[in-house]
């Protein structure tokens, strides 16, 4: 089962009173993802950079996603509680 760690930046936009996922961007390293999330926070309602590991054969998520950074308004599952 080959595994790959992904570094994703997810942008959020507002639709009425709800936040919805916008563009998702893939990066090679955590540092690149965090830097891009910070830049995107200047124009997006909310941005989150996450890291997660998936099985490249099945697409199954092998580990719980780790939030690397968050900016602005993000859905509850990405907030610190």
PDB file of N, CA, C and O in Angstrom:
ATOM      1  N   UNK A   1       0.836  -1.169   0.000  1.00  0.00           N
ATOM      2  CA  UNK A   1       0.000   0.000   0.000  1.00  0.00           C
ATOM      3  C   UNK A   1       0.888   1.241   0.000  1.00  0.00           C
ATOM      4  O   UNK A   1       1.344   1.691   1.037  1.00  0.00           O
ATOM      5  N   UNK A   2       1.139   1.812  -1.176  1.00  0.00           N
ATOM      6  CA  UNK A   2       1.968   3.017  -1.248  1.00  0.00           C
ATOM      7  C   UNK A   2       1.223   4.234  -0.698  1.00  0.00           C
ATOM      8  O   UNK A   2       0.055   4.451  -1.007  1.00  0.00           O
ATOM      9  N   UNK A   3       1.901   4.992   0.126  1.00  0.00           N
ATOM     10  CA  UNK A   3       1.303   6.163   0.749  1.00  0.00           C
ATOM     11  C   UNK A   3       1.965   7.429   0.225  1.00  0.00           C
ATOM     12  O   UNK A   3       3.147   7.422  -0.127  1.00  0.00           O
ATOM     13  N   UNK A   4       1.178   8.489   0.185  1.00  0.00           N
ATOM     14  CA  UNK A   4       1.704   9.783  -0.231  1.00  0.00           C
ATOM     15  C   UNK A   4       1.139  10.846   0.706  1.00  0.00           C
ATOM     16  O   UNK A   4      -0.048  10.839   1.021  1.00  0.00           O
ATOM     17  N   UNK A   5       1.999  11.750   1.154  1.00  0.00           N
ATOM     18  CA  UNK A   5       1.566  12.869   1.980  1.00  0.00           C
ATOM     19  C   UNK A   5       1.259  14.044   1.063  1.00  0.00           C
ATOM     20  O   UNK A   5       2.086  14.415   0.228  1.00  0.00           O
ATOM     21  N   UNK A   6       0.070  14.584   1.234  1.00  0.00           N
ATOM     22  CA  UNK A   6      -0.382  15.708   0.418  1.00  0.00           C
ATOM     23  C   UNK A   6      -0.421  16.975   1.269  1.00  0.00           C
ATOM     24  O   UNK A   6      -0.760  16.925   2.462  1.00  0.00           O
ATOM     25  N   UNK A   7      -0.101  18.075   0.665  1.00  0.00           N
ATOM     26  CA  UNK A   7      -0.160  19.387   1.304  1.00  0.00           C
ATOM     27  C   UNK A   7      -1.123  20.228   0.477  1.00  0.00           C
ATOM     28  O   UNK A   7      -0.835  20.576  -0.665  1.00  0.00           O
ATOM     29  N   UNK A   8      -2.279  20.507   1.045  1.00  0.00           N
ATOM     30  CA  UNK A   8      -3.370  21.145   0.327  1.00  0.00           C
ATOM     31  C   UNK A   8      -3.702  22.494   0.950  1.00  0.00           C
ATOM     32  O   UNK A   8      -3.755  22.622   2.174  1.00  0.00           O
ATOM     33  N   UNK A   9      -3.953  23.477   0.108  1.00  0.00           N
ATOM     34  CA  UNK A   9      -4.488  24.760   0.551  1.00  0.00           C
ATOM     35  C   UNK A   9      -5.913  24.840   0.023  1.00  0.00           C
ATOM     36  O   UNK A   9      -6.138  24.741  -1.184  1.00  0.00           O
ATOM     37  N   UNK A  10      -6.869  24.965   0.936  1.00  0.00           N
ATOM     38  CA  UNK A  10      -8.280  25.065   0.578  1.00  0.00           C
ATOM     39  C   UNK A  10      -8.761  26.476   0.845  1.00  0.00           C
ATOM     40  O   UNK A  10      -8.622  26.978   1.962  1.00  0.00           O
ATOM     41  N   UNK A  11      -9.296  27.121  -0.192  1.00  0.00           N
ATOM     42  CA  UNK A  11      -9.857  28.457  -0.046  1.00  0.00           C
ATOM     43  C   UNK A  11     -11.353  28.344   0.199  1.00  0.00           C
ATOM     44  O   UNK A  11     -11.992  27.410  -0.304  1.00  0.00           O
ATOM     45  N   UNK A  12     -11.905  29.278   0.958  1.00  0.00           N
ATOM     46  CA  UNK A  12     -13.333  29.310   1.240  1.00  0.00           C
ATOM     47  C   UNK A  12     -13.897  30.648   0.815  1.00  0.00           C
ATOM     48  O   UNK A  12     -13.251  31.684   0.940  1.00  0.00           O
ATOM     49  N   UNK A  13     -15.130  30.588   0.324  1.00  0.00           N
ATOM     50  CA  UNK A  13     -15.845  31.798  -0.051  1.00  0.00           C
ATOM     51  C   UNK A  13     -17.221  31.763   0.596  1.00  0.00           C
ATOM     52  O   UNK A  13     -17.668  30.721   1.062  1.00  0.00           O
ATOM     53  N   UNK A  14     -17.857  32.884   0.625  1.00  0.00           N
ATOM     54  CA  UNK A  14     -19.159  32.980   1.259  1.00  0.00           C
ATOM     55  C   UNK A  14     -20.246  32.860   0.196  1.00  0.00           C
ATOM     56  O   UNK A  14     -20.162  33.460  -0.860  1.00  0.00           O
ATOM     57  N   UNK A  15     -21.266  32.061   0.523  1.00  0.00           N
ATOM     58  CA  UNK A  15     -22.463  31.934  -0.304  1.00  0.00           C
ATOM     59  C   UNK A  15     -23.639  32.199   0.630  1.00  0.00           C
ATOM     60  O   UNK A  15     -24.024  31.321   1.414  1.00  0.00           O
ATOM     61  N   UNK A  16     -24.144  33.419   0.605  1.00  0.00           N
ATOM     62  CA  UNK A  16     -25.156  33.814   1.581  1.00  0.00           C
ATOM     63  C   UNK A  16     -24.517  33.848   2.958  1.00  0.00           C
ATOM     64  O   UNK A  16     -23.517  34.507   3.176  1.00  0.00           O
ATOM     65  N   UNK A  17     -25.066  33.059   3.893  1.00  0.00           N
ATOM     66  CA  UNK A  17     -24.499  32.991   5.242  1.00  0.00           C
ATOM     67  C   UNK A  17     -23.559  31.809   5.412  1.00  0.00           C
ATOM     68  O   UNK A  17     -22.954  31.645   6.466  1.00  0.00           O
ATOM     69  N   UNK A  18     -23.438  30.980   4.382  1.00  0.00           N
ATOM     70  CA  UNK A  18     -22.612  29.768   4.491  1.00  0.00           C
ATOM     71  C   UNK A  18     -21.237  29.962   3.871  1.00  0.00           C
ATOM     72  O   UNK A  18     -21.073  30.728   2.927  1.00  0.00           O
ATOM     73  N   UNK A  19     -20.271  29.216   4.413  1.00  0.00           N
ATOM     74  CA  UNK A  19     -18.942  29.138   3.803  1.00  0.00           C
ATOM     75  C   UNK A  19     -18.931  27.922   2.896  1.00  0.00           C
ATOM     76  O   UNK A  19     -19.393  26.846   3.288  1.00  0.00           O
ATOM     77  N   UNK A  20     -18.406  28.090   1.700  1.00  0.00           N
ATOM     78  CA  UNK A  20     -18.281  26.954   0.791  1.00  0.00           C
ATOM     79  C   UNK A  20     -16.840  26.853   0.312  1.00  0.00           C
ATOM     80  O   UNK A  20     -16.126  27.850   0.261  1.00  0.00           O
ATOM     81  N   UNK A  21     -16.428  25.622   0.005  1.00  0.00           N
ATOM     82  CA  UNK A  21     -15.074  25.401  -0.494  1.00  0.00           C
ATOM     83  C   UNK A  21     -14.896  25.998  -1.871  1.00  0.00           C
ATOM     84  O   UNK A  21     -15.750  25.836  -2.741  1.00  0.00           O
ATOM     85  N   UNK A  22     -13.810  26.698  -2.039  1.00  0.00           N
ATOM     86  CA  UNK A  22     -13.443  27.255  -3.334  1.00  0.00           C
ATOM     87  C   UNK A  22     -12.336  26.399  -3.930  1.00  0.00           C
ATOM     88  O   UNK A  22     -12.351  25.174  -3.816  1.00  0.00           O
ATOM     89  N   UNK A  23     -11.354  27.050  -4.495  1.00  0.00           N
ATOM     90  CA  UNK A  23     -10.222  26.340  -5.095  1.00  0.00           C
ATOM     91  C   UNK A  23      -9.434  25.583  -4.049  1.00  0.00           C
ATOM     92  O   UNK A  23      -9.274  26.029  -2.921  1.00  0.00           O
ATOM     93  N   UNK A  24      -8.924  24.432  -4.455  1.00  0.00           N
ATOM     94  CA  UNK A  24      -7.987  23.655  -3.640  1.00  0.00           C
ATOM     95  C   UNK A  24      -6.688  23.561  -4.421  1.00  0.00           C
ATOM     96  O   UNK A  24      -6.693  23.231  -5.607  1.00  0.00           O
ATOM     97  N   UNK A  25      -5.592  23.881  -3.775  1.00  0.00           N
ATOM     98  CA  UNK A  25      -4.277  23.897  -4.416  1.00  0.00           C
ATOM     99  C   UNK A  25      -3.376  22.872  -3.749  1.00  0.00           C
ATOM    100  O   UNK A  25      -3.385  22.738  -2.528  1.00  0.00           O
ATOM    101  N   UNK A  26      -2.573  22.171  -4.530  1.00  0.00           N
ATOM    102  CA  UNK A  26      -1.684  21.114  -4.046  1.00  0.00           C
ATOM    103  C   UNK A  26      -0.241  21.616  -4.083  1.00  0.00           C
ATOM    104  O   UNK A  26       0.178  22.218  -5.073  1.00  0.00           O
ATOM    105  N   UNK A  27       0.498  21.357  -2.997  1.00  0.00           N
ATOM    106  CA  UNK A  27       1.897  21.792  -2.918  1.00  0.00           C
ATOM    107  C   UNK A  27       2.806  20.637  -2.532  1.00  0.00           C
ATOM    108  O   UNK A  27       2.350  19.632  -1.986  1.00  0.00           O
ATOM    109  N   UNK A  28       4.093  20.778  -2.805  1.00  0.00           N
ATOM    110  CA  UNK A  28       5.068  19.719  -2.529  1.00  0.00           C
ATOM    111  C   UNK A  28       5.490  19.650  -1.080  1.00  0.00           C
ATOM    112  O   UNK A  28       5.856  18.586  -0.593  1.00  0.00           O
ATOM    113  N   UNK A  29       5.480  20.800  -0.385  1.00  0.00           N
ATOM    114  CA  UNK A  29       5.950  20.813   0.996  1.00  0.00           C
ATOM    115  C   UNK A  29       4.971  21.580   1.892  1.00  0.00           C
ATOM    116  O   UNK A  29       4.177  22.398   1.411  1.00  0.00           O
ATOM    117  N   UNK A  30       5.074  21.328   3.184  1.00  0.00           N
ATOM    118  CA  UNK A  30       4.253  22.038   4.153  1.00  0.00           C
ATOM    119  C   UNK A  30       4.571  23.535   4.136  1.00  0.00           C
ATOM    120  O   UNK A  30       3.662  24.364   4.213  1.00  0.00           O
ATOM    121  N   UNK A  31       5.843  23.884   4.029  1.00  0.00           N
ATOM    122  CA  UNK A  31       6.229  25.298   4.017  1.00  0.00           C
ATOM    123  C   UNK A  31       5.621  26.040   2.838  1.00  0.00           C
ATOM    124  O   UNK A  31       5.161  27.179   2.982  1.00  0.00           O
ATOM    125  N   UNK A  32       5.614  25.411   1.656  1.00  0.00           N
ATOM    126  CA  UNK A  32       5.001  26.038   0.481  1.00  0.00           C
ATOM    127  C   UNK A  32       3.510  26.246   0.698  1.00  0.00           C
ATOM    128  O   UNK A  32       2.966  27.294   0.346  1.00  0.00           O
ATOM    129  N   UNK A  33       2.840  25.250   1.264  1.00  0.00           N
ATOM    130  CA  UNK A  33       1.404  25.343   1.498  1.00  0.00           C
ATOM    131  C   UNK A  33       1.074  26.456   2.488  1.00  0.00           C
ATOM    132  O   UNK A  33       0.152  27.250   2.268  1.00  0.00           O
ATOM    133  N   UNK A  34       1.810  26.536   3.572  1.00  0.00           N
ATOM    134  CA  UNK A  34       1.563  27.566   4.584  1.00  0.00           C
ATOM    135  C   UNK A  34       1.805  28.961   4.002  1.00  0.00           C
ATOM    136  O   UNK A  34       1.011  29.887   4.222  1.00  0.00           O
ATOM    137  N   UNK A  35       2.876  29.120   3.237  1.00  0.00           N
ATOM    138  CA  UNK A  35       3.175  30.423   2.637  1.00  0.00           C
ATOM    139  C   UNK A  35       2.074  30.836   1.658  1.00  0.00           C
ATOM    140  O   UNK A  35       1.645  31.998   1.638  1.00  0.00           O
ATOM    141  N   UNK A  36       1.595  29.898   0.864  1.00  0.00           N
ATOM    142  CA  UNK A  36       0.528  30.202  -0.106  1.00  0.00           C
ATOM    143  C   UNK A  36      -0.777  30.518   0.615  1.00  0.00           C
ATOM    144  O   UNK A  36      -1.517  31.418   0.204  1.00  0.00           O
ATOM    145  N   UNK A  37      -1.077  29.804   1.683  1.00  0.00           N
ATOM    146  CA  UNK A  37      -2.286  30.076   2.454  1.00  0.00           C
ATOM    147  C   UNK A  37      -2.246  31.492   3.020  1.00  0.00           C
ATOM    148  O   UNK A  37      -3.247  32.212   2.984  1.00  0.00           O
ATOM    149  N   UNK A  38      -1.100  31.884   3.524  1.00  0.00           N
ATOM    150  CA  UNK A  38      -0.965  33.227   4.081  1.00  0.00           C
ATOM    151  C   UNK A  38      -1.182  34.289   3.006  1.00  0.00           C
ATOM    152  O   UNK A  38      -1.890  35.273   3.222  1.00  0.00           O
ATOM    153  N   UNK A  39      -0.613  34.087   1.824  1.00  0.00           N
ATOM    154  CA  UNK A  39      -0.807  35.040   0.730  1.00  0.00           C
ATOM    155  C   UNK A  39      -2.276  35.085   0.301  1.00  0.00           C
ATOM    156  O   UNK A  39      -2.836  36.151   0.068  1.00  0.00           O
ATOM    157  N   UNK A  40      -2.912  33.922   0.211  1.00  0.00           N
ATOM    158  CA  UNK A  40      -4.304  33.852  -0.226  1.00  0.00           C
ATOM    159  C   UNK A  40      -5.246  34.501   0.771  1.00  0.00           C
ATOM    160  O   UNK A  40      -6.339  34.953   0.404  1.00  0.00           O
ATOM    161  N   UNK A  41      -4.835  34.576   2.025  1.00  0.00           N
ATOM    162  CA  UNK A  41      -5.705  35.155   3.055  1.00  0.00           C
ATOM    163  C   UNK A  41      -5.963  36.642   2.825  1.00  0.00           C
ATOM    164  O   UNK A  41      -6.894  37.198   3.409  1.00  0.00           O
ATOM    165  N   UNK A  42      -5.169  37.258   1.980  1.00  0.00           N
ATOM    166  CA  UNK A  42      -5.366  38.682   1.684  1.00  0.00           C
ATOM    167  C   UNK A  42      -6.614  38.914   0.836  1.00  0.00           C
ATOM    168  O   UNK A  42      -7.179  40.003   0.857  1.00  0.00           O
ATOM    169  N   UNK A  43      -7.056  37.891   0.098  1.00  0.00           N
ATOM    170  CA  UNK A  43      -8.195  38.058  -0.807  1.00  0.00           C
ATOM    171  C   UNK A  43      -9.340  37.088  -0.546  1.00  0.00           C
ATOM    172  O   UNK A  43     -10.460  37.351  -0.970  1.00  0.00           O
ATOM    173  N   UNK A  44      -9.101  35.978   0.121  1.00  0.00           N
ATOM    174  CA  UNK A  44     -10.147  34.975   0.363  1.00  0.00           C
ATOM    175  C   UNK A  44     -10.823  35.227   1.705  1.00  0.00           C
ATOM    176  O   UNK A  44     -10.222  35.779   2.622  1.00  0.00           O
ATOM    177  N   UNK A  45     -12.071  34.791   1.836  1.00  0.00           N
ATOM    178  CA  UNK A  45     -12.799  34.891   3.097  1.00  0.00           C
ATOM    179  C   UNK A  45     -12.115  34.041   4.162  1.00  0.00           C
ATOM    180  O   UNK A  45     -11.988  34.444   5.307  1.00  0.00           O
ATOM    181  N   UNK A  46     -11.654  32.864   3.753  1.00  0.00           N
ATOM    182  CA  UNK A  46     -10.961  31.962   4.660  1.00  0.00           C
ATOM    183  C   UNK A  46     -10.051  31.040   3.888  1.00  0.00           C
ATOM    184  O   UNK A  46     -10.283  30.761   2.711  1.00  0.00           O
ATOM    185  N   UNK A  47      -9.000  30.586   4.549  1.00  0.00           N
ATOM    186  CA  UNK A  47      -8.021  29.692   3.921  1.00  0.00           C
ATOM    187  C   UNK A  47      -7.492  28.742   4.979  1.00  0.00           C
ATOM    188  O   UNK A  47      -7.255  29.151   6.122  1.00  0.00           O
ATOM    189  N   UNK A  48      -7.295  27.498   4.595  1.00  0.00           N
ATOM    190  CA  UNK A  48      -6.686  26.528   5.494  1.00  0.00           C
ATOM    191  C   UNK A  48      -5.644  25.733   4.705  1.00  0.00           C
ATOM    192  O   UNK A  48      -5.862  25.408   3.537  1.00  0.00           O
ATOM    193  N   UNK A  49      -4.503  25.486   5.345  1.00  0.00           N
ATOM    194  CA  UNK A  49      -3.477  24.602   4.775  1.00  0.00           C
ATOM    195  C   UNK A  49      -3.508  23.323   5.595  1.00  0.00           C
ATOM    196  O   UNK A  49      -3.446  23.373   6.827  1.00  0.00           O
ATOM    197  N   UNK A  50      -3.647  22.185   4.915  1.00  0.00           N
ATOM    198  CA  UNK A  50      -3.712  20.903   5.618  1.00  0.00           C
ATOM    199  C   UNK A  50      -2.722  19.914   5.036  1.00  0.00           C
ATOM    200  O   UNK A  50      -2.286  20.039   3.893  1.00  0.00           O
ATOM    201  N   UNK A  51      -2.399  18.947   5.854  1.00  0.00           N
ATOM    202  CA  UNK A  51      -1.523  17.845   5.449  1.00  0.00           C
ATOM    203  C   UNK A  51      -2.284  16.552   5.721  1.00  0.00           C
ATOM    204  O   UNK A  51      -2.876  16.389   6.779  1.00  0.00           O
ATOM    205  N   UNK A  52      -2.321  15.658   4.734  1.00  0.00           N
ATOM    206  CA  UNK A  52      -2.872  14.339   5.019  1.00  0.00           C
ATOM    207  C   UNK A  52      -2.214  13.297   4.141  1.00  0.00           C
ATOM    208  O   UNK A  52      -1.627  13.611   3.107  1.00  0.00           O
ATOM    209  N   UNK A  53      -2.269  12.074   4.608  1.00  0.00           N
ATOM    210  CA  UNK A  53      -1.616  10.961   3.923  1.00  0.00           C
ATOM    211  C   UNK A  53      -2.684  10.046   3.349  1.00  0.00           C
ATOM    212  O   UNK A  53      -3.627   9.675   4.033  1.00  0.00           O
ATOM    213  N   UNK A  54      -2.500   9.704   2.066  1.00  0.00           N
ATOM    214  CA  UNK A  54      -3.468   8.847   1.378  1.00  0.00           C
ATOM    215  C   UNK A  54      -2.766   7.642   0.762  1.00  0.00           C
ATOM    216  O   UNK A  54      -1.565   7.684   0.473  1.00  0.00           O
ATOM    217  N   UNK A  55      -3.524   6.584   0.569  1.00  0.00           N
ATOM    218  CA  UNK A  55      -3.073   5.401  -0.171  1.00  0.00           C
ATOM    219  C   UNK A  55      -3.200   5.758  -1.640  1.00  0.00           C
ATOM    220  O   UNK A  55      -4.295   6.062  -2.120  1.00  0.00           O
ATOM    221  N   UNK A  56      -2.095   5.734  -2.370  1.00  0.00           N
ATOM    222  CA  UNK A  56      -2.124   6.156  -3.765  1.00  0.00           C
ATOM    223  C   UNK A  56      -2.867   5.176  -4.667  1.00  0.00           C
ATOM    224  O   UNK A  56      -3.292   5.547  -5.752  1.00  0.00           O
ATOM    225  N   UNK A  57      -3.039   3.941  -4.236  1.00  0.00           N
ATOM    226  CA  UNK A  57      -3.782   2.965  -5.036  1.00  0.00           C
ATOM    227  C   UNK A  57      -5.283   3.125  -4.891  1.00  0.00           C
ATOM    228  O   UNK A  57      -6.028   3.054  -5.865  1.00  0.00           O
ATOM    229  N   UNK A  58      -5.747   3.353  -3.667  1.00  0.00           N
ATOM    230  CA  UNK A  58      -7.184   3.384  -3.408  1.00  0.00           C
ATOM    231  C   UNK A  58      -7.738   4.783  -3.169  1.00  0.00           C
ATOM    232  O   UNK A  58      -8.943   4.985  -3.238  1.00  0.00           O
ATOM    233  N   UNK A  59      -6.867   5.749  -2.842  1.00  0.00           N
ATOM    234  CA  UNK A  59      -7.317   7.087  -2.506  1.00  0.00           C
ATOM    235  C   UNK A  59      -7.802   7.204  -1.074  1.00  0.00           C
ATOM    236  O   UNK A  59      -8.231   8.270  -0.639  1.00  0.00           O
ATOM    237  N   UNK A  60      -7.721   6.108  -0.318  1.00  0.00           N
ATOM    238  CA  UNK A  60      -8.171   6.092   1.074  1.00  0.00           C
ATOM    239  C   UNK A  60      -7.263   6.966   1.933  1.00  0.00           C
ATOM    240  O   UNK A  60      -6.043   6.935   1.820  1.00  0.00           O
ATOM    241  N   UNK A  61      -7.881   7.781   2.795  1.00  0.00           N
ATOM    242  CA  UNK A  61      -7.122   8.618   3.725  1.00  0.00           C
ATOM    243  C   UNK A  61      -6.589   7.725   4.838  1.00  0.00           C
ATOM    244  O   UNK A  61      -7.341   7.031   5.503  1.00  0.00           O
ATOM    245  N   UNK A  62      -5.274   7.728   5.037  1.00  0.00           N
ATOM    246  CA  UNK A  62      -4.635   6.848   6.009  1.00  0.00           C
ATOM    247  C   UNK A  62      -4.464   7.484   7.378  1.00  0.00           C
ATOM    248  O   UNK A  62      -4.343   6.779   8.376  1.00  0.00           O
ATOM    249  N   UNK A  63      -4.406   8.795   7.430  1.00  0.00           N
ATOM    250  CA  UNK A  63      -4.238   9.510   8.696  1.00  0.00           C
ATOM    251  C   UNK A  63      -5.198  10.686   8.720  1.00  0.00           C
ATOM    252  O   UNK A  63      -5.551  11.229   7.679  1.00  0.00           O
ATOM    253  N   UNK A  64      -5.602  11.058   9.914  1.00  0.00           N
ATOM    254  CA  UNK A  64      -6.444  12.241  10.055  1.00  0.00           C
ATOM    255  C   UNK A  64      -5.690  13.458   9.512  1.00  0.00           C
ATOM    256  O   UNK A  64      -4.487  13.601   9.760  1.00  0.00           O
ATOM    257  N   UNK A  65      -6.370  14.336   8.787  1.00  0.00           N
ATOM    258  CA  UNK A  65      -5.709  15.549   8.303  1.00  0.00           C
ATOM    259  C   UNK A  65      -5.177  16.398   9.458  1.00  0.00           C
ATOM    260  O   UNK A  65      -5.786  16.446  10.525  1.00  0.00           O
ATOM    261  N   UNK A  66      -4.053  17.034   9.222  1.00  0.00           N
ATOM    262  CA  UNK A  66      -3.430  17.921  10.203  1.00  0.00           C
ATOM    263  C   UNK A  66      -3.529  19.343   9.660  1.00  0.00           C
ATOM    264  O   UNK A  66      -3.102  19.610   8.534  1.00  0.00           O
ATOM    265  N   UNK A  67      -4.105  20.247  10.438  1.00  0.00           N
ATOM    266  CA  UNK A  67      -4.198  21.645  10.022  1.00  0.00           C
ATOM    267  C   UNK A  67      -2.851  22.304  10.273  1.00  0.00           C
ATOM    268  O   UNK A  67      -2.362  22.338  11.406  1.00  0.00           O
ATOM    269  N   UNK A  68      -2.242  22.797   9.212  1.00  0.00           N
ATOM    270  CA  UNK A  68      -0.941  23.463   9.311  1.00  0.00           C
ATOM    271  C   UNK A  68      -1.103  24.946   9.624  1.00  0.00           C
ATOM    272  O   UNK A  68      -0.304  25.520  10.356  1.00  0.00           O
ATOM    273  N   UNK A  69      -2.111  25.576   9.019  1.00  0.00           N
ATOM    274  CA  UNK A  69      -2.411  26.983   9.295  1.00  0.00           C
ATOM    275  C   UNK A  69      -3.831  27.279   8.856  1.00  0.00           C
ATOM    276  O   UNK A  69      -4.396  26.571   8.035  1.00  0.00           O
ATOM    277  N   UNK A  70      -4.386  28.312   9.446  1.00  0.00           N
ATOM    278  CA  UNK A  70      -5.731  28.742   9.072  1.00  0.00           C
ATOM    279  C   UNK A  70      -5.771  30.264   9.141  1.00  0.00           C
ATOM    280  O   UNK A  70      -5.122  30.869  10.001  1.00  0.00           O
ATOM    281  N   UNK A  71      -6.543  30.859   8.251  1.00  0.00           N
ATOM    282  CA  UNK A  71      -6.678  32.310   8.199  1.00  0.00           C
ATOM    283  C   UNK A  71      -8.122  32.655   7.889  1.00  0.00           C
ATOM    284  O   UNK A  71      -8.773  31.986   7.086  1.00  0.00           O
ATOM    285  N   UNK A  72      -8.631  33.689   8.523  1.00  0.00           N
ATOM    286  CA  UNK A  72      -9.977  34.168   8.246  1.00  0.00           C
ATOM    287  C   UNK A  72     -11.048  33.227   8.755  1.00  0.00           C
ATOM    288  O   UNK A  72     -10.852  32.501   9.730  1.00  0.00           O
ATOM    289  N   UNK A  73     -12.188  33.227   8.070  1.00  0.00           N
ATOM    290  CA  UNK A  73     -13.325  32.398   8.458  1.00  0.00           C
ATOM    291  C   UNK A  73     -13.203  31.029   7.795  1.00  0.00           C
ATOM    292  O   UNK A  73     -13.110  30.941   6.574  1.00  0.00           O
ATOM    293  N   UNK A  74     -13.209  29.982   8.610  1.00  0.00           N
ATOM    294  CA  UNK A  74     -13.127  28.615   8.096  1.00  0.00           C
ATOM    295  C   UNK A  74     -14.214  27.768   8.752  1.00  0.00           C
ATOM    296  O   UNK A  74     -14.669  28.087   9.847  1.00  0.00           O
ATOM    297  N   UNK A  75     -14.647  26.695   8.111  1.00  0.00           N
ATOM    298  CA  UNK A  75     -15.659  25.820   8.709  1.00  0.00           C
ATOM    299  C   UNK A  75     -15.187  25.240  10.049  1.00  0.00           C
ATOM    300  O   UNK A  75     -13.989  25.151  10.326  1.00  0.00           O
ATOM    301  N   UNK A  76     -16.149  24.825  10.851  1.00  0.00           N
ATOM    302  CA  UNK A  76     -15.886  24.340  12.214  1.00  0.00           C
ATOM    303  C   UNK A  76     -14.845  23.229  12.257  1.00  0.00           C
ATOM    304  O   UNK A  76     -14.028  23.178  13.178  1.00  0.00           O
ATOM    305  N   UNK A  77     -14.847  22.325  11.293  1.00  0.00           N
ATOM    306  CA  UNK A  77     -13.909  21.208  11.343  1.00  0.00           C
ATOM    307  C   UNK A  77     -12.442  21.624  11.219  1.00  0.00           C
ATOM    308  O   UNK A  77     -11.536  20.850  11.500  1.00  0.00           O
ATOM    309  N   UNK A  78     -12.200  22.888  10.812  1.00  0.00           N
ATOM    310  CA  UNK A  78     -10.828  23.380  10.677  1.00  0.00           C
ATOM    311  C   UNK A  78     -10.438  24.355  11.788  1.00  0.00           C
ATOM    312  O   UNK A  78      -9.312  24.827  11.827  1.00  0.00           O
ATOM    313  N   UNK A  79     -11.352  24.653  12.681  1.00  0.00           N
ATOM    314  CA  UNK A  79     -11.047  25.587  13.775  1.00  0.00           C
ATOM    315  C   UNK A  79     -10.421  24.869  14.946  1.00  0.00           C
ATOM    316  O   UNK A  79     -10.668  23.690  15.167  1.00  0.00           O
ATOM    317  N   UNK A  80      -9.646  25.622  15.725  1.00  0.00           N
ATOM    318  CA  UNK A  80      -9.091  25.089  16.982  1.00  0.00           C
ATOM    319  C   UNK A  80     -10.206  25.061  18.005  1.00  0.00           C
ATOM    320  O   UNK A  80     -10.926  26.027  18.182  1.00  0.00           O
ATOM    321  N   UNK A  81     -10.334  23.969  18.663  1.00  0.00           N
ATOM    322  CA  UNK A  81     -11.378  23.859  19.695  1.00  0.00           C
ATOM    323  C   UNK A  81     -10.719  23.507  21.007  1.00  0.00           C
ATOM    324  O   UNK A  81      -9.777  22.868  21.114  1.00  0.00           O
TER     325      UNK A  81
END
